[in-house]
PDB file of C-alpha atoms in Angstrom:
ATOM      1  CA  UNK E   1      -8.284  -8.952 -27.504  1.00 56.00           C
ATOM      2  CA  UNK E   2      -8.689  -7.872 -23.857  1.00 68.00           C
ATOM      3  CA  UNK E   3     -10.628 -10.237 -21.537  1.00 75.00           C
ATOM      4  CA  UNK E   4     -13.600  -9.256 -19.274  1.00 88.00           C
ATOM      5  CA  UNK E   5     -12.662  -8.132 -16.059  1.00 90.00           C
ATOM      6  CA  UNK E   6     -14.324  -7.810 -13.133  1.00 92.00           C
ATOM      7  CA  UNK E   7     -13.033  -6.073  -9.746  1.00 94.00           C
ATOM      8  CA  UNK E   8     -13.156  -7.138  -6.154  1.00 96.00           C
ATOM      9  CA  UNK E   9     -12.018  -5.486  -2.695  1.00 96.00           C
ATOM     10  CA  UNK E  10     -10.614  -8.139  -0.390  1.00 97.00           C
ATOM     11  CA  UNK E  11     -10.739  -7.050   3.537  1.00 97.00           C
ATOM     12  CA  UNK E  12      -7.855  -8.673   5.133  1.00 96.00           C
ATOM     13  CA  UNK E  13      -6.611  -9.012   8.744  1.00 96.00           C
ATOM     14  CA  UNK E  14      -3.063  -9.871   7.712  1.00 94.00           C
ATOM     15  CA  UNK E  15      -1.472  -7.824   4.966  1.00 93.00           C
ATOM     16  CA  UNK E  16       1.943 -10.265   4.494  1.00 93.00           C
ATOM     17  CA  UNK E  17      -0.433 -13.147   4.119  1.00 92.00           C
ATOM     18  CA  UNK E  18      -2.556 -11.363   1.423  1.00 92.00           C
ATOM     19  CA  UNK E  19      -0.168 -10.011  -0.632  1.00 89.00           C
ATOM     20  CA  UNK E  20       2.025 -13.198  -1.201  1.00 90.00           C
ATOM     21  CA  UNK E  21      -1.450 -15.660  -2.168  1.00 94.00           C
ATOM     22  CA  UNK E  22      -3.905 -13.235  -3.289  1.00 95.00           C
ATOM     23  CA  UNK E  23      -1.915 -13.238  -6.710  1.00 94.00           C
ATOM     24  CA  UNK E  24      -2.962 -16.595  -7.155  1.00 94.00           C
ATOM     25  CA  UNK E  25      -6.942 -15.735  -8.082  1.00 95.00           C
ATOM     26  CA  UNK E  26      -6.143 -12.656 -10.138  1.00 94.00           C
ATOM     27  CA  UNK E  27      -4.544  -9.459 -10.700  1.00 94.00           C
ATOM     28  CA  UNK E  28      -3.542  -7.556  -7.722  1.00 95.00           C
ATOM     29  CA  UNK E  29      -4.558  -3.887  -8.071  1.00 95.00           C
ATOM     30  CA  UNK E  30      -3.311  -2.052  -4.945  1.00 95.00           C
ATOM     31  CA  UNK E  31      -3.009  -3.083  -1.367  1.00 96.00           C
ATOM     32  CA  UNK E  32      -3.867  -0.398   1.086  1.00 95.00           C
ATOM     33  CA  UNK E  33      -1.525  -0.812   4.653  1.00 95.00           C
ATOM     34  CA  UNK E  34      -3.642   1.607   6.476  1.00 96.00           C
ATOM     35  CA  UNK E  35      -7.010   0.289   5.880  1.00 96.00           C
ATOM     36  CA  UNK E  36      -6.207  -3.822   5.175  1.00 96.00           C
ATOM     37  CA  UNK E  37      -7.828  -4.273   2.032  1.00 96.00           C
ATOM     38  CA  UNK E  38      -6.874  -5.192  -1.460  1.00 96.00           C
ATOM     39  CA  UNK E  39      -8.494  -4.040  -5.202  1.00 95.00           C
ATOM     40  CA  UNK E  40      -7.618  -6.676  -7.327  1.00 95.00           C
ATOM     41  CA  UNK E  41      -9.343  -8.383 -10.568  1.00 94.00           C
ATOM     42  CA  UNK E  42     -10.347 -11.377 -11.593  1.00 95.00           C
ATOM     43  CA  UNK E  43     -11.958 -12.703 -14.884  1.00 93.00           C
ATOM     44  CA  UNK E  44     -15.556 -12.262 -15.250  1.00 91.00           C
ATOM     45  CA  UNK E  45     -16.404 -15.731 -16.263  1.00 92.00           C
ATOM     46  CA  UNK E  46     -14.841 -16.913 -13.043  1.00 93.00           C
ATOM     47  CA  UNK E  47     -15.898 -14.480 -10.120  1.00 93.00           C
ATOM     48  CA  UNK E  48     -17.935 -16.513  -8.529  1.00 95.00           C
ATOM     49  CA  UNK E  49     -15.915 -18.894  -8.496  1.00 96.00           C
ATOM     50  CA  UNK E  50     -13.343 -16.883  -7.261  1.00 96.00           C
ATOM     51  CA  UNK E  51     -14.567 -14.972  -4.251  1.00 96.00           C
ATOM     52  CA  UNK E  52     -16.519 -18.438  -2.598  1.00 96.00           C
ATOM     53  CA  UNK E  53     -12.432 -19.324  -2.850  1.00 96.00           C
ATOM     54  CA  UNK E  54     -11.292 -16.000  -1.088  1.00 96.00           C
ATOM     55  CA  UNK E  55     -13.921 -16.688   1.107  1.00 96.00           C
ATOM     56  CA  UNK E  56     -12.630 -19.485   2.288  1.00 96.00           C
ATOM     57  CA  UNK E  57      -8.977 -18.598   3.055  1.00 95.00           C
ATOM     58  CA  UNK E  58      -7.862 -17.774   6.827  1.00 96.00           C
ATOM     59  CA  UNK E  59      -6.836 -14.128   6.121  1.00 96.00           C
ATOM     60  CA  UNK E  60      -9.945 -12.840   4.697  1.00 96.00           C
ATOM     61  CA  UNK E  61     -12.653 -10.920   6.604  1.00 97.00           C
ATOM     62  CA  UNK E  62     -14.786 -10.272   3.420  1.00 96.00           C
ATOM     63  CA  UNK E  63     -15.134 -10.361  -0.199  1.00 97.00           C
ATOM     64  CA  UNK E  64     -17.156  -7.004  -1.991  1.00 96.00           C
ATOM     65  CA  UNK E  65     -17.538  -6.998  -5.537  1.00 94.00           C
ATOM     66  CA  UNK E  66     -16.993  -3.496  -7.066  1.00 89.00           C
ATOM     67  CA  UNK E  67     -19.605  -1.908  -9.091  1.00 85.00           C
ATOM     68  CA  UNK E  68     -16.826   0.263 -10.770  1.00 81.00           C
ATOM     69  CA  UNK E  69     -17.737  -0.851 -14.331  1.00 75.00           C
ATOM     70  CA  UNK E  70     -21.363  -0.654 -14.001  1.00 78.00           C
ATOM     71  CA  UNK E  71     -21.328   3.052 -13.425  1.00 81.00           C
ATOM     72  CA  UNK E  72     -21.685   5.951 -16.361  1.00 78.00           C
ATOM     73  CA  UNK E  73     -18.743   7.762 -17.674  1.00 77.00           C
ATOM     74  CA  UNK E  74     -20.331   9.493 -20.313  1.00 77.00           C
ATOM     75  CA  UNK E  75     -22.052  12.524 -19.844  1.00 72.00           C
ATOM     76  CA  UNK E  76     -24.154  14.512 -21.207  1.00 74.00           C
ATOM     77  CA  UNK E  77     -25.122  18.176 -21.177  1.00 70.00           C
ATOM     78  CA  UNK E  78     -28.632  18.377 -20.443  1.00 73.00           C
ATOM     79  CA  UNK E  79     -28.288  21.957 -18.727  1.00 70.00           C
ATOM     80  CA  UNK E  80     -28.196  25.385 -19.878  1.00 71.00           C
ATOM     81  CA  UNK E  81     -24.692  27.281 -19.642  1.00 70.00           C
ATOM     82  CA  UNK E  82     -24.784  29.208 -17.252  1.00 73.00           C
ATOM     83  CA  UNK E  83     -21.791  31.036 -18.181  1.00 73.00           C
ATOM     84  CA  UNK E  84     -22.821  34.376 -18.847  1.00 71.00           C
ATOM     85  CA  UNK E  85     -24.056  34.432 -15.065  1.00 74.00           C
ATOM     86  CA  UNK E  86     -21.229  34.898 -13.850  1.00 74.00           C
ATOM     87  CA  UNK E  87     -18.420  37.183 -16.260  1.00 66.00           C
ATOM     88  CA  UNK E  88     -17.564  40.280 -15.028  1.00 62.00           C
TER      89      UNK E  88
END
């Protein structure tokens, strides 16, 4: 049902530029003004692909793949509560 996505930060050196073609390789995230970048994502099968074509365009200082997906989100509660430290 959903497709494998993978996500990439764009730096850019013109934000008009970016936001009006970066559409064209994927799905544009958020585009940060202050710092010039873009979070966008792109299908897995294809990021290769994809960012040796970002690469290539005029507006683009680099391409960063983000490691978002790779990191743990579940936890688990290998320490002792230390609750009873600290009531009063």
């Amino acid at each position: 049902m959903f497709t494998d996505r993978s996500g990439l930060i764009v730096w850019v050196s013109d934000l008009k530029a970016a936001n009006k073609q970066l559409e064209r390789y994927g799905s544009v995230h958020y585009i940060s003004k202050r710092l010039h970048y873009a979070a966008m994502y792109v299908h897995s099968s294809k990021l290769e692909e994809t960012t040796k074509q970002l690469q290539k365009l005029p507006f683009v200082k680099k391409v960063e793949r983000s490691y978002r997906n790779e990191i743990q989100t579940e936890y688990s509660s290998n320490m002792a509560d230390k609750t009873r430290f600290y009531t009063v």
